[in-house]
Amino acid sequence: MENHIYNIHMKGKDTLAPVAFSELKYLIRDSDIDMTVNKHFPLSDFNPTEKLLINGSRELLECFEKVDKEKMDIIAKLNNIEYIGLSHQKEVILRFKEDLLGELNATGIYDFTYDFLDDIFSMGKFSGFCLSKGHYD
């Protein structure tokens, strides 16, 4: 975990505290997966004051909120971004050369590689094809 900008260890005094269903509404965003989960398991089906039967869910939600606040979007010119390679999950690793934090290496997660290459170069599908065939260069 030391390679991440931000991390939290979840072994505190509040580890057993559960969270109420009403507090989960902030986790539902505009992504396809969130909308699908919300469609099949709408929060309105649950009593908003009822607690989840998951010990530590309060601490987990608080940790998520702290990390979520720390997320950052880096707006950079393409000539200030250097391609480093691919992670073990076949996601792009980039170095941002001129940043407020100094040089910063960032590894994509989820569908970043597809989205990045598709948005910038219209090559999302082509990059997916190349990766699936083992053509990493």
C-alpha positions as protocol buffer text, in pm:
chain_id: "A"
residue {
  index: 1
  type: MET
  ca { x: 0 y: 0 z: 0 }
}
residue {
  index: 2
  type: GLU
  ca { x: 295 y: 235 z: 34 }
}
residue {
  index: 3
  type: ASN
  ca { x: 287 y: 309 z: -341 }
}
residue {
  index: 4
  type: HIS
  ca { x: -54 y: 473 z: -315 }
}
residue {
  index: 5
  type: ILE
  ca { x: -106 y: 844 z: -253 }
}
residue {
  index: 6
  type: TYR
  ca { x: -363 y: 774 z: 15 }
}
residue {
  index: 7
  type: ASN
  ca { x: -445 y: 474 z: 229 }
}
residue {
  index: 8
  type: ILE
  ca { x: -629 y: 399 z: 553 }
}
residue {
  index: 9
  type: HIS
  ca { x: -591 y: 107 z: 790 }
}
residue {
  index: 10
  type: MET
  ca { x: -930 y: -11 z: 914 }
}
residue {
  index: 11
  type: LYS
  ca { x: -844 y: -136 z: 1261 }
}
residue {
  index: 12
  type: GLY
  ca { x: -985 y: 127 z: 1491 }
}
residue {
  index: 13
  type: LYS
  ca { x: -1214 y: 139 z: 1790 }
}
residue {
  index: 14
  type: ASP
  ca { x: -1525 y: 177 z: 1567 }
}
residue {
  index: 15
  type: THR
  ca { x: -1465 y: -140 z: 1365 }
}
residue {
  index: 16
  type: LEU
  ca { x: -1790 y: -304 z: 1477 }
}
residue {
  index: 17
  type: ALA
  ca { x: -2021 y: -6 z: 1415 }
}
residue {
  index: 18
  type: PRO
  ca { x: -2279 y: -58 z: 1136 }
}
residue {
  index: 19
  type: VAL
  ca { x: -2411 y: 212 z: 902 }
}
residue {
  index: 20
  type: ALA
  ca { x: -2778 y: 296 z: 829 }
}
residue {
  index: 21
  type: PHE
  ca { x: -2928 y: 234 z: 483 }
}
residue {
  index: 22
  type: SER
  ca { x: -3003 y: 606 z: 443 }
}
residue {
  index: 23
  type: GLU
  ca { x: -2630 y: 680 z: 449 }
}
residue {
  index: 24
  type: LEU
  ca { x: -2566 y: 458 z: 145 }
}
residue {
  index: 25
  type: LYS
  ca { x: -2742 y: 694 z: -97 }
}
residue {
  index: 26
  type: TYR
  ca { x: -2419 y: 888 z: -143 }
}
residue {
  index: 27
  type: LEU
  ca { x: -2255 y: 580 z: -291 }
}
residue {
  index: 28
  type: ILE
  ca { x: -2495 y: 570 z: -588 }
}
residue {
  index: 29
  type: ARG
  ca { x: -2354 y: 779 z: -869 }
}
residue {
  index: 30
  type: ASP
  ca { x: -2416 y: 816 z: -1241 }
}
residue {
  index: 31
  type: SER
  ca { x: -2217 y: 513 z: -1353 }
}
residue {
  index: 32
  type: ASP
  ca { x: -2379 y: 220 z: -1533 }
}
residue {
  index: 33
  type: ILE
  ca { x: -2293 y: -26 z: -1257 }
}
residue {
  index: 34
  type: ASP
  ca { x: -2438 y: 198 z: -986 }
}
residue {
  index: 35
  type: MET
  ca { x: -2761 y: 242 z: -1181 }
}
residue {
  index: 36
  type: THR
  ca { x: -2790 y: -134 z: -1242 }
}
residue {
  index: 37
  type: VAL
  ca { x: -2739 y: -218 z: -874 }
}
residue {
  index: 38
  type: ASN
  ca { x: -2985 y: 55 z: -772 }
}
residue {
  index: 39
  type: LYS
  ca { x: -3241 y: -80 z: -1020 }
}
residue {
  index: 40
  type: HIS
  ca { x: -3227 y: -432 z: -877 }
}
residue {
  index: 41
  type: PHE
  ca { x: -3175 y: -332 z: -512 }
}
residue {
  index: 42
  type: PRO
  ca { x: -3332 y: 14 z: -466 }
}
residue {
  index: 43
  type: LEU
  ca { x: -3257 y: 174 z: -131 }
}
residue {
  index: 44
  type: SER
  ca { x: -3626 y: 270 z: -109 }
}
residue {
  index: 45
  type: ASP
  ca { x: -3701 y: -100 z: -46 }
}
residue {
  index: 46
  type: PHE
  ca { x: -3519 y: -77 z: 289 }
}
residue {
  index: 47
  type: ASN
  ca { x: -3604 y: 103 z: 611 }
}
residue {
  index: 48
  type: PRO
  ca { x: -3372 y: 410 z: 599 }
}
residue {
  index: 49
  type: THR
  ca { x: -3303 y: 396 z: 975 }
}
residue {
  index: 50
  type: GLU
  ca { x: -3226 y: 24 z: 976 }
}
residue {
  index: 51
  type: LYS
  ca { x: -2860 y: -66 z: 1016 }
}
residue {
  index: 52
  type: LEU
  ca { x: -2668 y: -291 z: 779 }
}
residue {
  index: 53
  type: LEU
  ca { x: -2588 y: -628 z: 928 }
}
residue {
  index: 54
  type: ILE
  ca { x: -2222 y: -581 z: 841 }
}
residue {
  index: 55
  type: ASN
  ca { x: -1984 y: -508 z: 1124 }
}
residue {
  index: 56
  type: GLY
  ca { x: -1742 y: -230 z: 1034 }
}
residue {
  index: 57
  type: SER
  ca { x: -1964 y: -84 z: 760 }
}
residue {
  index: 58
  type: ARG
  ca { x: -1960 y: 261 z: 926 }
}
residue {
  index: 59
  type: GLU
  ca { x: -1581 y: 271 z: 931 }
}
residue {
  index: 60
  type: LEU
  ca { x: -1568 y: 142 z: 573 }
}
residue {
  index: 61
  type: LEU
  ca { x: -1807 y: 418 z: 456 }
}
residue {
  index: 62
  type: GLU
  ca { x: -1605 y: 683 z: 640 }
}
residue {
  index: 63
  type: CYS
  ca { x: -1283 y: 554 z: 484 }
}
residue {
  index: 64
  type: PHE
  ca { x: -1443 y: 554 z: 139 }
}
residue {
  index: 65
  type: GLU
  ca { x: -1555 y: 914 z: 187 }
}
residue {
  index: 66
  type: LYS
  ca { x: -1204 y: 1021 z: 295 }
}
residue {
  index: 67
  type: VAL
  ca { x: -1042 y: 855 z: -5 }
}
residue {
  index: 68
  type: ASP
  ca { x: -1314 y: 985 z: -240 }
}
residue {
  index: 69
  type: LYS
  ca { x: -1243 y: 1342 z: -128 }
}
residue {
  index: 70
  type: GLU
  ca { x: -876 y: 1286 z: -209 }
}
residue {
  index: 71
  type: LYS
  ca { x: -937 y: 1175 z: -568 }
}
residue {
  index: 72
  type: MET
  ca { x: -802 y: 1421 z: -817 }
}
residue {
  index: 73
  type: ASP
  ca { x: -839 y: 1498 z: -1181 }
}
residue {
  index: 74
  type: ILE
  ca { x: -515 y: 1605 z: -1340 }
}
residue {
  index: 75
  type: ILE
  ca { x: -549 y: 1831 z: -1639 }
}
residue {
  index: 76
  type: ALA
  ca { x: -229 y: 1810 z: -1838 }
}
residue {
  index: 77
  type: LYS
  ca { x: -105 y: 1865 z: -2188 }
}
residue {
  index: 78
  type: LEU
  ca { x: -28 y: 1546 z: -2376 }
}
residue {
  index: 79
  type: ASN
  ca { x: 337 y: 1647 z: -2412 }
}
residue {
  index: 80
  type: ASN
  ca { x: 361 y: 1647 z: -2030 }
}
residue {
  index: 81
  type: ILE
  ca { x: 238 y: 1286 z: -2007 }
}
residue {
  index: 82
  type: GLU
  ca { x: 478 y: 996 z: -2058 }
}
residue {
  index: 83
  type: TYR
  ca { x: 371 y: 636 z: -2121 }
}
residue {
  index: 84
  type: ILE
  ca { x: 549 y: 407 z: -1874 }
}
residue {
  index: 85
  type: GLY
  ca { x: 395 y: 70 z: -1957 }
}
residue {
  index: 86
  type: LEU
  ca { x: 117 y: -161 z: -1847 }
}
residue {
  index: 87
  type: SER
  ca { x: 26 y: -288 z: -1503 }
}
residue {
  index: 88
  type: HIS
  ca { x: -32 y: -657 z: -1430 }
}
residue {
  index: 89
  type: GLN
  ca { x: -404 y: -587 z: -1488 }
}
residue {
  index: 90
  type: LYS
  ca { x: -318 y: -450 z: -1835 }
}
residue {
  index: 91
  type: GLU
  ca { x: -399 y: -93 z: -1739 }
}
residue {
  index: 92
  type: VAL
  ca { x: -188 y: 198 z: -1863 }
}
residue {
  index: 93
  type: ILE
  ca { x: 74 y: 350 z: -1634 }
}
residue {
  index: 94
  type: LEU
  ca { x: 142 y: 717 z: -1706 }
}
residue {
  index: 95
  type: ARG
  ca { x: 391 y: 971 z: -1567 }
}
residue {
  index: 96
  type: PHE
  ca { x: 268 y: 1326 z: -1534 }
}
residue {
  index: 97
  type: LYS
  ca { x: 585 y: 1533 z: -1571 }
}
residue {
  index: 98
  type: GLU
  ca { x: 473 y: 1880 z: -1462 }
}
residue {
  index: 99
  type: ASP
  ca { x: 230 y: 1866 z: -1175 }
}
residue {
  index: 100
  type: LEU
  ca { x: 176 y: 2050 z: -849 }
}
residue {
  index: 101
  type: LEU
  ca { x: 295 y: 1735 z: -673 }
}
residue {
  index: 102
  type: GLY
  ca { x: 609 y: 1710 z: -884 }
}
residue {
  index: 103
  type: GLU
  ca { x: 638 y: 1408 z: -1112 }
}
residue {
  index: 104
  type: LEU
  ca { x: 357 y: 1165 z: -1050 }
}
residue {
  index: 105
  type: ASN
  ca { x: 311 y: 811 z: -1177 }
}
residue {
  index: 106
  type: ALA
  ca { x: -51 y: 697 z: -1207 }
}
residue {
  index: 107
  type: THR
  ca { x: -184 y: 349 z: -1285 }
}
residue {
  index: 108
  type: GLY
  ca { x: -527 y: 323 z: -1442 }
}
residue {
  index: 109
  type: ILE
  ca { x: -803 y: 117 z: -1286 }
}
residue {
  index: 110
  type: TYR
  ca { x: -1128 y: -32 z: -1409 }
}
residue {
  index: 111
  type: ASP
  ca { x: -1165 y: 73 z: -1777 }
}
residue {
  index: 112
  type: PHE
  ca { x: -919 y: 363 z: -1772 }
}
residue {
  index: 113
  type: THR
  ca { x: -700 y: 231 z: -2053 }
}
residue {
  index: 114
  type: TYR
  ca { x: -995 y: 191 z: -2289 }
}
residue {
  index: 115
  type: ASP
  ca { x: -1149 y: 526 z: -2192 }
}
residue {
  index: 116
  type: PHE
  ca { x: -820 y: 718 z: -2211 }
}
residue {
  index: 117
  type: LEU
  ca { x: -714 y: 579 z: -2548 }
}
residue {
  index: 118
  type: ASP
  ca { x: -1067 y: 612 z: -2687 }
}
residue {
  index: 119
  type: ASP
  ca { x: -1118 y: 971 z: -2569 }
}
residue {
  index: 120
  type: ILE
  ca { x: -777 y: 1097 z: -2680 }
}
residue {
  index: 121
  type: PHE
  ca { x: -704 y: 888 z: -2991 }
}
residue {
  index: 122
  type: SER
  ca { x: -1031 y: 702 z: -3075 }
}
residue {
  index: 123
  type: MET
  ca { x: -837 y: 378 z: -3021 }
}
residue {
  index: 124
  type: GLY
  ca { x: -1029 y: 215 z: -2734 }
}
residue {
  index: 125
  type: LYS
  ca { x: -1148 y: -89 z: -2929 }
}
residue {
  index: 126
  type: PHE
  ca { x: -819 y: -127 z: -3111 }
}
residue {
  index: 127
  type: SER
  ca { x: -622 y: -117 z: -2784 }
}
residue {
  index: 128
  type: GLY
  ca { x: -856 y: -377 z: -2634 }
}
residue {
  index: 129
  type: PHE
  ca { x: -797 y: -601 z: -2936 }
}
residue {
  index: 130
  type: CYS
  ca { x: -420 y: -559 z: -2911 }
}
residue {
  index: 131
  type: LEU
  ca { x: -417 y: -634 z: -2538 }
}
residue {
  index: 132
  type: SER
  ca { x: -637 y: -941 z: -2582 }
}
residue {
  index: 133
  type: LYS
  ca { x: -391 y: -1076 z: -2842 }
}
residue {
  index: 134
  type: GLY
  ca { x: -86 y: -1009 z: -2624 }
}
residue {
  index: 135
  type: HIS
  ca { x: 44 y: -716 z: -2832 }
}
residue {
  index: 136
  type: TYR
  ca { x: 151 y: -484 z: -2551 }
}
residue {
  index: 137
  type: ASP
  ca { x: 379 y: -250 z: -2747 }
}
